[in-house]
Coordinates of C-alpha atoms and ligand atoms in Angstrom, one line a residue:
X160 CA -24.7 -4.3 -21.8
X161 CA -21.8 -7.0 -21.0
X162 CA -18.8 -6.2 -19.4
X163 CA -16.2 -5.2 -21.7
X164 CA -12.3 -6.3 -21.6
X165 CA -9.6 -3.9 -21.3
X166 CA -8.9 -4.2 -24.9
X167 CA -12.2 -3.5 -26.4
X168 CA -12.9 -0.2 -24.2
X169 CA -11.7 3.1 -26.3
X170 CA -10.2 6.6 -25.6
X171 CA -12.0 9.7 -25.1
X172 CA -12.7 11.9 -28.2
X173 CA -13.0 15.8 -28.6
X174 CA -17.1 15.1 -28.9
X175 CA -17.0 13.1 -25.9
X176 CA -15.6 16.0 -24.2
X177 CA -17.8 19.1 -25.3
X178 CA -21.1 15.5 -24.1
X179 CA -19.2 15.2 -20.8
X180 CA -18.6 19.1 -20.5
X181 CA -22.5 19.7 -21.2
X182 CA -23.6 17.2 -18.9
X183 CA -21.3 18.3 -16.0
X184 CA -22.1 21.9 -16.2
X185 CA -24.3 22.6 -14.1
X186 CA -22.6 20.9 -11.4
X187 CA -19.1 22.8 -11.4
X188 CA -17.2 20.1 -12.8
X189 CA -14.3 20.7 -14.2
X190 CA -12.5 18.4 -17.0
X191 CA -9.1 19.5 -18.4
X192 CA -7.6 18.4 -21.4
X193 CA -3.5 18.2 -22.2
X194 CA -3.8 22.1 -23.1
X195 CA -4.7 22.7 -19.8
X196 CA -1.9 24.3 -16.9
X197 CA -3.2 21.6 -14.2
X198 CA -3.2 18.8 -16.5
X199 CA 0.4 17.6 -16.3
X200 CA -0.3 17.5 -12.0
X201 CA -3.3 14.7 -12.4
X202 CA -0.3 13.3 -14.9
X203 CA 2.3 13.2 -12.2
X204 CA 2.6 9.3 -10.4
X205 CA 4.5 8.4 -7.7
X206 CA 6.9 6.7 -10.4
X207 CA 7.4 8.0 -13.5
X208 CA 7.1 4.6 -14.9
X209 CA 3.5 4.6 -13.9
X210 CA 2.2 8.0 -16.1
X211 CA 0.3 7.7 -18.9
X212 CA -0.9 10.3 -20.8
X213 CA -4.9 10.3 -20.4
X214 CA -7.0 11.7 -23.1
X215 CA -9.3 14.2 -20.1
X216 CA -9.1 14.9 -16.9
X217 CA -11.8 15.0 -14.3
X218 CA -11.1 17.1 -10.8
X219 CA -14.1 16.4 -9.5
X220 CA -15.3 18.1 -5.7
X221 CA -18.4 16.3 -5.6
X222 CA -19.4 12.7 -5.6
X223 CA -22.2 13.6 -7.8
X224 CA -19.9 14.8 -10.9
X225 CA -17.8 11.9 -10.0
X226 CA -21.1 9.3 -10.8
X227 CA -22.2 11.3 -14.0
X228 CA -18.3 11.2 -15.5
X229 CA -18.6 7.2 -14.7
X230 CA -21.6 6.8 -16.4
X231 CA -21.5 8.4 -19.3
X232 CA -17.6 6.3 -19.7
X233 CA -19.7 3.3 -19.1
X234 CA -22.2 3.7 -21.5
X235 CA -19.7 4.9 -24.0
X236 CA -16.8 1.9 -23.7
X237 CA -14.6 4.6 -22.3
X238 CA -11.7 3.8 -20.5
X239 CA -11.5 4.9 -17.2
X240 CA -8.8 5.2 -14.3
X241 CA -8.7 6.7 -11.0
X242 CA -6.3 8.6 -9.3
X243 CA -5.7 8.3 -5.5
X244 CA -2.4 9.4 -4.1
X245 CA -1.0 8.4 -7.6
X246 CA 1.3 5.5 -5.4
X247 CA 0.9 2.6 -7.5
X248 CA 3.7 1.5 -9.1
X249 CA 2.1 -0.4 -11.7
X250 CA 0.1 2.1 -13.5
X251 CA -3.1 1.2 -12.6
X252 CA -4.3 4.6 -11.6
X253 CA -3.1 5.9 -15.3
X254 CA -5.2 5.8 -18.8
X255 CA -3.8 5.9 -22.3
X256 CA -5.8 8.4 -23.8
X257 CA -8.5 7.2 -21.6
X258 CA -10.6 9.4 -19.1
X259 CA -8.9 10.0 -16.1
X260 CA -10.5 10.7 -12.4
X261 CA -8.1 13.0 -10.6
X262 CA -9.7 12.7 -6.7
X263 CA -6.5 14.0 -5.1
X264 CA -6.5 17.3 -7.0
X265 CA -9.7 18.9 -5.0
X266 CA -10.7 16.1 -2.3
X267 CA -8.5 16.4 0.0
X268 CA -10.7 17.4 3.1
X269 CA -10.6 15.4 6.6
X270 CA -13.3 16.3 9.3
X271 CA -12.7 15.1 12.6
X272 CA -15.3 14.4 15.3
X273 CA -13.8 14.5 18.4
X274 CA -16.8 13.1 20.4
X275 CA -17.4 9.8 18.3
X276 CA -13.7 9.3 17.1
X277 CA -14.4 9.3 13.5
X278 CA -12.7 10.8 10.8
X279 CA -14.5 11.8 7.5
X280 CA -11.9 11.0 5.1
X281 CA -12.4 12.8 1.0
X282 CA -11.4 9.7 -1.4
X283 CA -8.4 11.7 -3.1
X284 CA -6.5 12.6 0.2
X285 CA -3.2 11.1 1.2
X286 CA -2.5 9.9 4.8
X287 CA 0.1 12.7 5.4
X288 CA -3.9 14.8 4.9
X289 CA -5.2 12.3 7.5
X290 CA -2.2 12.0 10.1
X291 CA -1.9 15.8 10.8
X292 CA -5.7 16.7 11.2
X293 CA -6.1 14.2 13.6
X294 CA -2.9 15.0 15.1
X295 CA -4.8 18.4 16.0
X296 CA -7.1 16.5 18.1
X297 CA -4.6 13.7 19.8
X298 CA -6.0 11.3 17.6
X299 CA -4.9 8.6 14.9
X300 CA -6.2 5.4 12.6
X301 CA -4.2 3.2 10.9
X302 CA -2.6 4.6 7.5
X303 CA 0.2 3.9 5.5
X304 CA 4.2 4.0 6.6
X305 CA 4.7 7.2 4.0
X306 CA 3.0 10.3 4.6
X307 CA 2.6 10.9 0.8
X308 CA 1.0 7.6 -0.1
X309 CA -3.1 8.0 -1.0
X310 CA -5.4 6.4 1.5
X311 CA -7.7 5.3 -1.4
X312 CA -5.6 2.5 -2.9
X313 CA -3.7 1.9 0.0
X314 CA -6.8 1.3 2.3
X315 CA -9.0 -0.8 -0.4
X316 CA -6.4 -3.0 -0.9
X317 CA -5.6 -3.9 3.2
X318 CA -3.1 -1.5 4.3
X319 CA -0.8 -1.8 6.7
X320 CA 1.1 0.8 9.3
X321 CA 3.2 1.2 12.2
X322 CA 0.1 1.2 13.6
X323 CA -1.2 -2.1 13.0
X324 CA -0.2 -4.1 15.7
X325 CA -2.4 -2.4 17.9
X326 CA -5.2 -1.5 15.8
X327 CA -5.5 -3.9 12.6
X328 CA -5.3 -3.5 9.0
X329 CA -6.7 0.3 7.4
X330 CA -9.7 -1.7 6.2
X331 CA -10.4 -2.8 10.1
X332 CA -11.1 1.2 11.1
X333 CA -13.3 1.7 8.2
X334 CA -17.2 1.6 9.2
X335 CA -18.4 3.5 6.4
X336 CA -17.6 4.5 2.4
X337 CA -19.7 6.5 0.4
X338 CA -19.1 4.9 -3.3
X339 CA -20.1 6.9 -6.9
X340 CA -21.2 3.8 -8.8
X341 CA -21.0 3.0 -12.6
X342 CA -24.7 2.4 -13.0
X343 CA -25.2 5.8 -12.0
X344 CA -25.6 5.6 -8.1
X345 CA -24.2 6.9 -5.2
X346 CA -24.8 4.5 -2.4
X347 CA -23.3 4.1 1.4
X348 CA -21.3 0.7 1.9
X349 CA -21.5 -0.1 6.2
X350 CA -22.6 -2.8 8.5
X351 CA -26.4 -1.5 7.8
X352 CA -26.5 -0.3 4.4
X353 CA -24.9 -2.8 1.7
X354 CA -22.8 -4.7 3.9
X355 CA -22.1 -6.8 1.2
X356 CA -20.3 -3.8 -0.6
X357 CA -18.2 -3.1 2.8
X358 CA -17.1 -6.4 2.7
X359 CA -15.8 -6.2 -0.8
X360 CA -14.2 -3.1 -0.2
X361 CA -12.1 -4.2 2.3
X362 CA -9.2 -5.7 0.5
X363 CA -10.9 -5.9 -3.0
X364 CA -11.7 -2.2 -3.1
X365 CA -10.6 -1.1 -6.3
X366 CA -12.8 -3.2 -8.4
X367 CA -16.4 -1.5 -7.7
X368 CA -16.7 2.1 -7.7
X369 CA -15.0 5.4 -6.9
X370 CA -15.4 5.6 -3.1
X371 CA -16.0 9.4 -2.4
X372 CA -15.1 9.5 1.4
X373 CA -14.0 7.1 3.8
X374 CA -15.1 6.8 7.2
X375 CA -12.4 5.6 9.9
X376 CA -12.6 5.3 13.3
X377 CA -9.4 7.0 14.8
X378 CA -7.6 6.3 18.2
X379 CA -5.7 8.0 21.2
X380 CA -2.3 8.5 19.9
X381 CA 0.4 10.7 22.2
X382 CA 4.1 11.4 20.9
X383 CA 5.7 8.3 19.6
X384 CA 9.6 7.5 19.8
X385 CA 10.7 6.8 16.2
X386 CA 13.8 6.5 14.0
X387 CA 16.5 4.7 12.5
X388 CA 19.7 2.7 13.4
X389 CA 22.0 2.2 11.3
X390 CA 24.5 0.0 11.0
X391 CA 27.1 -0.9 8.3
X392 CA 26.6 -4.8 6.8
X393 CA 29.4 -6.6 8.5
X394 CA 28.7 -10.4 8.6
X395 CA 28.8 -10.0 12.5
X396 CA 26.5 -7.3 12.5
X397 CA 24.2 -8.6 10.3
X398 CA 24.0 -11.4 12.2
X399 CA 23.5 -9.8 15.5
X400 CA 20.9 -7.2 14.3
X401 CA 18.9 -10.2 12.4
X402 CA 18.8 -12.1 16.1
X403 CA 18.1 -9.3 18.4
X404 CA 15.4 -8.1 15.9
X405 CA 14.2 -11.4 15.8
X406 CA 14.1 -11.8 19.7
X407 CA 12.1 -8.5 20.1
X408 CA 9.4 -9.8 17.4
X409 CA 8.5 -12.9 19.4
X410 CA 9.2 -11.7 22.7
X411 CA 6.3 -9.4 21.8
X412 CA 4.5 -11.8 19.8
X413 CA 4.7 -14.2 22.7
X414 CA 3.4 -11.5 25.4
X415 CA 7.1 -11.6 27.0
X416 CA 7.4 -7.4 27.1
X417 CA 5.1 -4.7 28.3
X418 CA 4.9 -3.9 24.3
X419 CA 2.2 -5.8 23.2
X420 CA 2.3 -4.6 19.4
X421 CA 2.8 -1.1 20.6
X422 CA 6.3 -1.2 19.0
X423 CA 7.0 -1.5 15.6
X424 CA 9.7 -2.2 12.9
X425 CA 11.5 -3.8 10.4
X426 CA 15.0 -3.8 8.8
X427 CA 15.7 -2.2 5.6
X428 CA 18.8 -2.8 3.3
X429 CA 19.6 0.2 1.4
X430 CA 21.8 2.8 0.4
X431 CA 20.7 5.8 2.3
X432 CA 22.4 9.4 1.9
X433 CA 23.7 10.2 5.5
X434 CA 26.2 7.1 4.7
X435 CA 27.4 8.3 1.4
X436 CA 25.4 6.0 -0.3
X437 CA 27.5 2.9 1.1
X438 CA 25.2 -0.1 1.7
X439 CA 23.9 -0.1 5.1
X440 CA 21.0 -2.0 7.2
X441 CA 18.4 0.3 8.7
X442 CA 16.3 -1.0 11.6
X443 CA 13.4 1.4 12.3
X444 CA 12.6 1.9 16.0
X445 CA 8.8 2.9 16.3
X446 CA 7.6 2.5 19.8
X447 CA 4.2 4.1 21.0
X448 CA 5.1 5.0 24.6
X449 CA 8.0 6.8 26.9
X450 CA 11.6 7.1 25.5
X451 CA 12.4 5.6 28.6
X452 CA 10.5 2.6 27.9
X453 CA 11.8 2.6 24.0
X454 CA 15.5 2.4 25.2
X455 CA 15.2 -0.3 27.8
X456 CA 13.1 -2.7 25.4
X457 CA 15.4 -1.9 22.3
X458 CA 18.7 -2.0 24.3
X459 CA 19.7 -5.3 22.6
X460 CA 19.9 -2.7 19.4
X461 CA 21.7 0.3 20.9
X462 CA 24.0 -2.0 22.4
X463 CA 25.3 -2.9 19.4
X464 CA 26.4 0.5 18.2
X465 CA 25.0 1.9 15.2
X466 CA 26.9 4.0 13.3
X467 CA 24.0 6.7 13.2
X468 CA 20.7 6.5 15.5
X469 CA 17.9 9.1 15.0
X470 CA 15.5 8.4 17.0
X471 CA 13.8 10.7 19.2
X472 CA 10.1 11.8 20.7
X473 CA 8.3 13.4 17.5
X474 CA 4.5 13.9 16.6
X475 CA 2.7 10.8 15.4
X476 CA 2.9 12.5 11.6
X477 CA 6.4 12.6 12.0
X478 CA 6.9 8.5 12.5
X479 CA 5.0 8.2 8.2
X480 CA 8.2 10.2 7.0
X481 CA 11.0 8.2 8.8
X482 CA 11.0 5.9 5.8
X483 CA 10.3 8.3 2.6
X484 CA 11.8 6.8 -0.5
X485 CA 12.0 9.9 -3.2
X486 CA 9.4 10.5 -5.8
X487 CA 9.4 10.7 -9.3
X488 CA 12.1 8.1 -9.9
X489 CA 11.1 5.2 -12.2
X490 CA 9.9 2.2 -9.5
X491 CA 8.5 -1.0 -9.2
X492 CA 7.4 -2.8 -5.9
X493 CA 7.2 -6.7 -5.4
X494 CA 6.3 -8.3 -2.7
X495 CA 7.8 -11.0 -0.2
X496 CA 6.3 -12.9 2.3
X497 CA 8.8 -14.1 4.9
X498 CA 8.4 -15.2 8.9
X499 CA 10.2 -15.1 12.0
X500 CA 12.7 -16.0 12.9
X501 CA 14.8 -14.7 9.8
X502 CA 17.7 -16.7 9.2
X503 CA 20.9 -14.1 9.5
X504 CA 22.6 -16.0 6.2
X505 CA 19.1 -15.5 4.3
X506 CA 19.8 -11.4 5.3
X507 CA 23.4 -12.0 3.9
X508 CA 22.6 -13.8 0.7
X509 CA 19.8 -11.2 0.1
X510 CA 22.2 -7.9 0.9
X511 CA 24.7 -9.8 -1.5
X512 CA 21.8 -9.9 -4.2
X513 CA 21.3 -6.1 -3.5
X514 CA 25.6 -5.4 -3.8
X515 CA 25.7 -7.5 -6.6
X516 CA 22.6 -5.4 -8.7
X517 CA 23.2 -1.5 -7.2
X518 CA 26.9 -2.1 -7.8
X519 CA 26.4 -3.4 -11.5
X520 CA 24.5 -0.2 -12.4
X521 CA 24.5 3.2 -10.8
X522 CA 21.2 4.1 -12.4
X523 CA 19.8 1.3 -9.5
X524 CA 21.5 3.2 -6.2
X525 CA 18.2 4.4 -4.7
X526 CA 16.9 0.8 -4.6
X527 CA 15.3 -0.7 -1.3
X528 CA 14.6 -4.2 0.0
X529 CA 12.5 -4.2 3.0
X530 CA 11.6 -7.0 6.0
X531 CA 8.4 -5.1 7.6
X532 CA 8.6 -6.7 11.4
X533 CA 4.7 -5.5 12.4
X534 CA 1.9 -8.1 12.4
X535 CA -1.7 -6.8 12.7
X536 CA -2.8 -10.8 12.7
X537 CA -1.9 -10.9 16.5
X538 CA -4.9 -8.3 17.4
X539 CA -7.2 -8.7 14.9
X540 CA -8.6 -12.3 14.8
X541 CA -11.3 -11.5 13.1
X542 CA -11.3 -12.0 9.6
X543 CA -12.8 -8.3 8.3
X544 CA -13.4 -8.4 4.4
X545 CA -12.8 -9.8 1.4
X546 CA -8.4 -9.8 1.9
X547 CA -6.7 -13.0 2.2
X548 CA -3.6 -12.4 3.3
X549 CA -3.6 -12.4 7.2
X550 CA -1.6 -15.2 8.2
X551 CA 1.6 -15.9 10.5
X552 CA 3.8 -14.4 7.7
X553 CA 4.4 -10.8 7.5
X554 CA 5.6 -8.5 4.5
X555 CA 8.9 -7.9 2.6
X556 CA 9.5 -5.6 0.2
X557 CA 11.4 -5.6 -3.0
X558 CA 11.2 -1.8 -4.6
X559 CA 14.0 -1.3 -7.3
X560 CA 14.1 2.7 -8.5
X561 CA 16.0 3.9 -11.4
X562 CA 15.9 7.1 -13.7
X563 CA 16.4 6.0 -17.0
X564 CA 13.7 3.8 -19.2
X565 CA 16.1 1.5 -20.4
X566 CA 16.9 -0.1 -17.9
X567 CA 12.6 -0.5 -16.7
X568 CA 13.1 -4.5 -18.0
X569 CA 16.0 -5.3 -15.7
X570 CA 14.7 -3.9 -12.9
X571 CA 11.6 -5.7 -12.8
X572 CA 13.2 -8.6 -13.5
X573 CA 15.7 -8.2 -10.6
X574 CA 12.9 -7.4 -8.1
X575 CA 11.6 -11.2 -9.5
X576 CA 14.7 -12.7 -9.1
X577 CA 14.9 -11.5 -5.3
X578 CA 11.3 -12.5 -4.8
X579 CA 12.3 -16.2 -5.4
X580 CA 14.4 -16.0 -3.3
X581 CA 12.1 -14.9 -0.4
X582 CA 9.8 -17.8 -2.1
X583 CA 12.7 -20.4 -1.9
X584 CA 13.3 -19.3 1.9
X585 CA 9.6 -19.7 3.0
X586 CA 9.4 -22.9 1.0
X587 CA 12.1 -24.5 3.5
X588 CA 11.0 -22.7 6.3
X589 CA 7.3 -24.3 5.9
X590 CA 8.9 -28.0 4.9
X591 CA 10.4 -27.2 8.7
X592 CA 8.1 -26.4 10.6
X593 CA 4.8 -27.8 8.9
X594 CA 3.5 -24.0 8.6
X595 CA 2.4 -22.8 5.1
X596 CA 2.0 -27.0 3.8
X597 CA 4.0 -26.6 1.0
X598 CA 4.8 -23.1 1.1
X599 CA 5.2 -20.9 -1.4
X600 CA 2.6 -18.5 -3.6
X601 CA -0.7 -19.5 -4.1
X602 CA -0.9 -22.3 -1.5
X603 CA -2.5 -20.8 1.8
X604 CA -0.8 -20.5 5.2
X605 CA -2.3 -21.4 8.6
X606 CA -4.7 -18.7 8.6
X607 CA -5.8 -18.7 5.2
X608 CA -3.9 -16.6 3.8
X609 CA -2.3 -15.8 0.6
X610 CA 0.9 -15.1 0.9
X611 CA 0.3 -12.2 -1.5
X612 CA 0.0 -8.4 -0.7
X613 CA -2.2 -7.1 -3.4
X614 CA -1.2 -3.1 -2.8
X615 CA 3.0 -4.4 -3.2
X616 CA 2.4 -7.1 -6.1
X617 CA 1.0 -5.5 -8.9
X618 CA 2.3 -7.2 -11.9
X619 CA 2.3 -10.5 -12.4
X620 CA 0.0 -12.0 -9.9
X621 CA -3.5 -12.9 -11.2
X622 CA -6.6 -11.6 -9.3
X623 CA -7.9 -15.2 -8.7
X624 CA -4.6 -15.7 -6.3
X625 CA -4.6 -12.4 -4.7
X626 CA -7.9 -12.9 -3.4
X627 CA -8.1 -16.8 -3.0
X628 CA -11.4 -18.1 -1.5
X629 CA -13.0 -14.9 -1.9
X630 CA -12.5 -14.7 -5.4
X631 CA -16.2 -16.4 -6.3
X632 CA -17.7 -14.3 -3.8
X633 CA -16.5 -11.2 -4.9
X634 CA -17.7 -12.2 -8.7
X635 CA -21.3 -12.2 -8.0
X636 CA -20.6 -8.8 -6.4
X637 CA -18.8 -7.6 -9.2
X638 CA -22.2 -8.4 -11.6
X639 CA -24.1 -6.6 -8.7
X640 CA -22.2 -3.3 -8.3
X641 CA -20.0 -3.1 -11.5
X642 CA -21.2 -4.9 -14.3
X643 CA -19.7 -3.6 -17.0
X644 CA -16.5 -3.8 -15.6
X645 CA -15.6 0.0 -15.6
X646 CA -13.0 -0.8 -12.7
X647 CA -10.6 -3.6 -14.4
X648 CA -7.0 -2.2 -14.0
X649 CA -6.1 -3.4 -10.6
X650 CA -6.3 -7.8 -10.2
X651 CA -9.7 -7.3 -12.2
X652 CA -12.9 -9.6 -10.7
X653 CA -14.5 -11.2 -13.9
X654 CA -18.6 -10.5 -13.4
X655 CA -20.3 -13.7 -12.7
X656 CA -21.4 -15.3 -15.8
Ligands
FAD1671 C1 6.3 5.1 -1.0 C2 5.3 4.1 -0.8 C3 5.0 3.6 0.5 C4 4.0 2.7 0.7 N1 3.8 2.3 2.0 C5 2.8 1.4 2.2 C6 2.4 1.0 3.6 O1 3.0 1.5 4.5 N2 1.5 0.1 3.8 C7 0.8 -0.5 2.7 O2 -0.1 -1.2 3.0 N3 1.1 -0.1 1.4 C8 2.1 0.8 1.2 N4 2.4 1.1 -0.1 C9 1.7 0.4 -1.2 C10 0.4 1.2 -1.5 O3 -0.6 0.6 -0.7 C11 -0.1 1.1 -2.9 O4 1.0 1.6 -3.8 C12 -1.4 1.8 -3.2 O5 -1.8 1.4 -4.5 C13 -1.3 3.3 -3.1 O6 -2.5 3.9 -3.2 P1 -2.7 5.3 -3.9 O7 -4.1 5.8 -3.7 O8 -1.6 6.2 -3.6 O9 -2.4 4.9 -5.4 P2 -3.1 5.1 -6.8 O10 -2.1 4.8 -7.8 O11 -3.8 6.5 -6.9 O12 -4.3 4.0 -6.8 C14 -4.0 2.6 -6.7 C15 -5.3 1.9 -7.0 O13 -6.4 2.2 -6.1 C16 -7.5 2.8 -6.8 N5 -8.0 3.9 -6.0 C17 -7.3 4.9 -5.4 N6 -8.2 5.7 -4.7 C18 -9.4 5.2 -4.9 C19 -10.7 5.6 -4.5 N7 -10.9 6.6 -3.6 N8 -11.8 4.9 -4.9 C20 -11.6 3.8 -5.7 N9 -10.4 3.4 -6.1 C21 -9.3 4.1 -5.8 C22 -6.9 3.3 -8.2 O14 -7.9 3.3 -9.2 C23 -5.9 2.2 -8.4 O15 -6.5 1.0 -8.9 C24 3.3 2.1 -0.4 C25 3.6 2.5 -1.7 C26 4.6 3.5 -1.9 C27 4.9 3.9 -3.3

């Protein structure tokens, strides 16, 4: 059979249900339907704007009921989604009327072994799961900034955390994925068995099967010292903040401080609720080592008097809830590539952009724009995978959130309008300095990359930019391990013809 297109796939019937029911049952699969109490949980997205109503459910506990649910969808032209954390902001882990996997709602476990450093990861857990069981045992890998965001997605599409600029990207710990295949397999994806598949699942991971579990390898990780500044958007303060961030970056970057990636960052404009919901910029202070240390390398910061600090020594878990926007508010994330040094007018112009919108509807007040200051590109050289976006930029982030569906159109709109102007910025900063040729999306920087973060830019973007030079690669593994294209709602990888 030839792979199908989105639009020619079809929902999930009553007598589907009582086939898929019968072939399950001996295996202790469980599918619910909308009657069902657990049903509107496996619903439930990150953003409301991303829940679709599916036509069944599967909670699966096994990989094996996971493999017999995906063939059967295959053979039948079902349409299938899968359900990590439920983080996407796009709706590409939701089905309309399709047949929906639910990992998160029974695979959950983590098993840690303490004598090898590896972490056995279930494909439906978040990394708040991950972070605290390997907290129990002094240990850490690289997950995501928000406790509550899944490691599936997150991981098989890069992944990035405060602790990257020690240890890499998420796909740089993972040595091992077991993956429940559309043809009907379940096969292991690691440097010996199907390397190709590794490779493909590190950055391009949602496009080839349902991976079960995850293996990581974890690291040492002690207390961190972690919080916030804040400090209210004067134009001298922006302007100070900008720089003295900016110094601490490339003093790091540039081996000038005893940090060497161990402390992390970014600035954040936002709204938060200890300031009354007056606009305010955040600068996150994550430093792995002493509080001692933290407050003679960040001194440039204190010293300029925030109007609220909370930083102090907490548990590694505690650093992935620093930054927690709310969830189940309407949202939508774009992304924006931008480099250091950050111009302090660019910060100005873009908290202007941000009054401008939040103040022109209160429905918007919860919105976020984002400069992530952490670079896994200085540690890892190595170029692990099929993701194409290490380079000498880093990550911004655009992420409007509303309530009401009216106003879904200008939202998305607004978070394109402020990604030009991250585009426009990176454009003159490469006609400056030569870095990034031309700049802009779509043309690669230094290292090759693609100035796109799959996991933040969702809409929009097409598959064959998001994953560059890989892109014909990954299509002659896409008519190896998926064929029939089961896997097609996240930057879908045409099968080689
Ligand atoms: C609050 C918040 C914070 C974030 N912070 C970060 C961050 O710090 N770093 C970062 O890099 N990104 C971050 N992101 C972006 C994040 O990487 C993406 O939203 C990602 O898609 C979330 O993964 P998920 O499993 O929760 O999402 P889901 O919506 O469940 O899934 C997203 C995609 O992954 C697929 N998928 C999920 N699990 C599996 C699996 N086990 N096997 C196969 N396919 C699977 C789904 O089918 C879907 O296509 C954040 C997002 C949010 C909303």
């Amino acid at each position: 059979m030839g792979s199908l297109s989105a639009s020619q796939k079809r929902g999930i019937n009553p007598e589907d249900i009582d086939a898929l029911r019968s072939l399950l049952s001996t295996t202790g699969g469980t599918l619910l339907t909308p009657h069902d109490e657990a049903y509107p949980a496996s619903i439930k997205r990150w953003s409301r704007a991303a829940e679709k109503p599916a036509g069944a459910v599967l909670t699966p506990s096994t990989a094996e009921q996971v493999c017999i649910a995906l063939k059967y969808a295959s053979e039948q032209n079902i349409d299938v989604a899968v359900k990590g954390g439920g983080h996407s902001t796009a709706g590409v882990s939701s089905t309309n009327g399709g047949l929906l996997i639910d990992l998160n709602a029974k695979m959950r476990g983590v098993e840690v072994d303490t004598s090898s450093k590896i972490l056995r990861v279930q494909g439906g857990c978040t990394w708040g799961d991950v972070d605290q069981e390997a907290n129990k045992h002094g240990l850490a890998t690289v997950g995501g900034t928000v406790a509550d965001t899944g490691v599936g997605g997150l991981l098989l599409g890069g992944g990035y955390g405060w602790l990257s600029g020690q240890h890499g990207l998420s796909i740089d710990c993972l040595v091992e994925a077991t993956v429940a295949l559309a043809t009907g397999g379940i096969v292991k994806a690691s440097a010996q068995e199907n390397p190709d598949l590794l490779w493909a699942l590190q950055g391009a991971g949602q496009n080839f099967g349902v991976v079960t579990e995850f293996v990581l390898k974890a690291f040492d990780q002690a207390d961190a010292f972690a919080g916030l500044l804040i400090f209210p958007p004067t134009p001298d303060l922006i302007d100070k903040v900008v720089t003295a961030t900016n110094d601490l970056y490339t003093a790091d970057r540039e081996g000038k401080t005893k940090v060497a990636g161990r402390g992390a960052g970014g600035i954040a404009i936002a709204r938060p609720p200890p300031a009354g919901g007056q606009v305010m910029l955040l600068v996150s202070i994550i430093y792995f080592g002493s509080e001692h240390e933290a407050k003679q390398i960040f001194k440039p910061l204190y010293d300029l008097g925030p109007v609220l600090d909370t930083t102090a020594v907490v548990p590694y878990p505690a650093v992935n809830t620093i930054l927690a926007p709310p969830i189940g508010l309407r949202a939508s994330m774009k992304g924006a590539a931008f480099t250091v040094p950050v111009r302090p007018q660019f910060v100005s112009d873009v908290l202007a952009e941000y009054v401008k919108f939040t103040d022109g509807n209160d429905d918007t007040s919860n919105s976020v724009i984002l400069f992530e200051m952490y670079d896994p590109a200085q540690v890892v050289a190595r170029e692990t995978g099929s993701f194409a976006n290490r380079g000498w930029h880093l990550n911004g982030l655009v992420l409007p959130m509303w309530t009401k569906q009216e106003n879904d159109k200008s939202c998305r709109q607004w978070a394109r309008d402020v990604n030009e102007m991250f585009k426009k910025e990176l454009e003159s900063h490469g006609k400056a300095t030569g870095k990034g040729v031309d700049g802009g999306v779509g043309v690669r920087g230094d290292k090759g990359a693609v100035l796109l973060y799959g996991n933040y830019d969702q809409y929009d973007e097409r598959s064959r930019d998001i994953f560059g030079q890989n892109y014909s690669r990954l299509q002659s593994l896409k008519s190896k391990y998926d064929p029939t294209s089961v896997f097609d709602k996240l930057f879908a990888i045409a099968p080689q013809a």
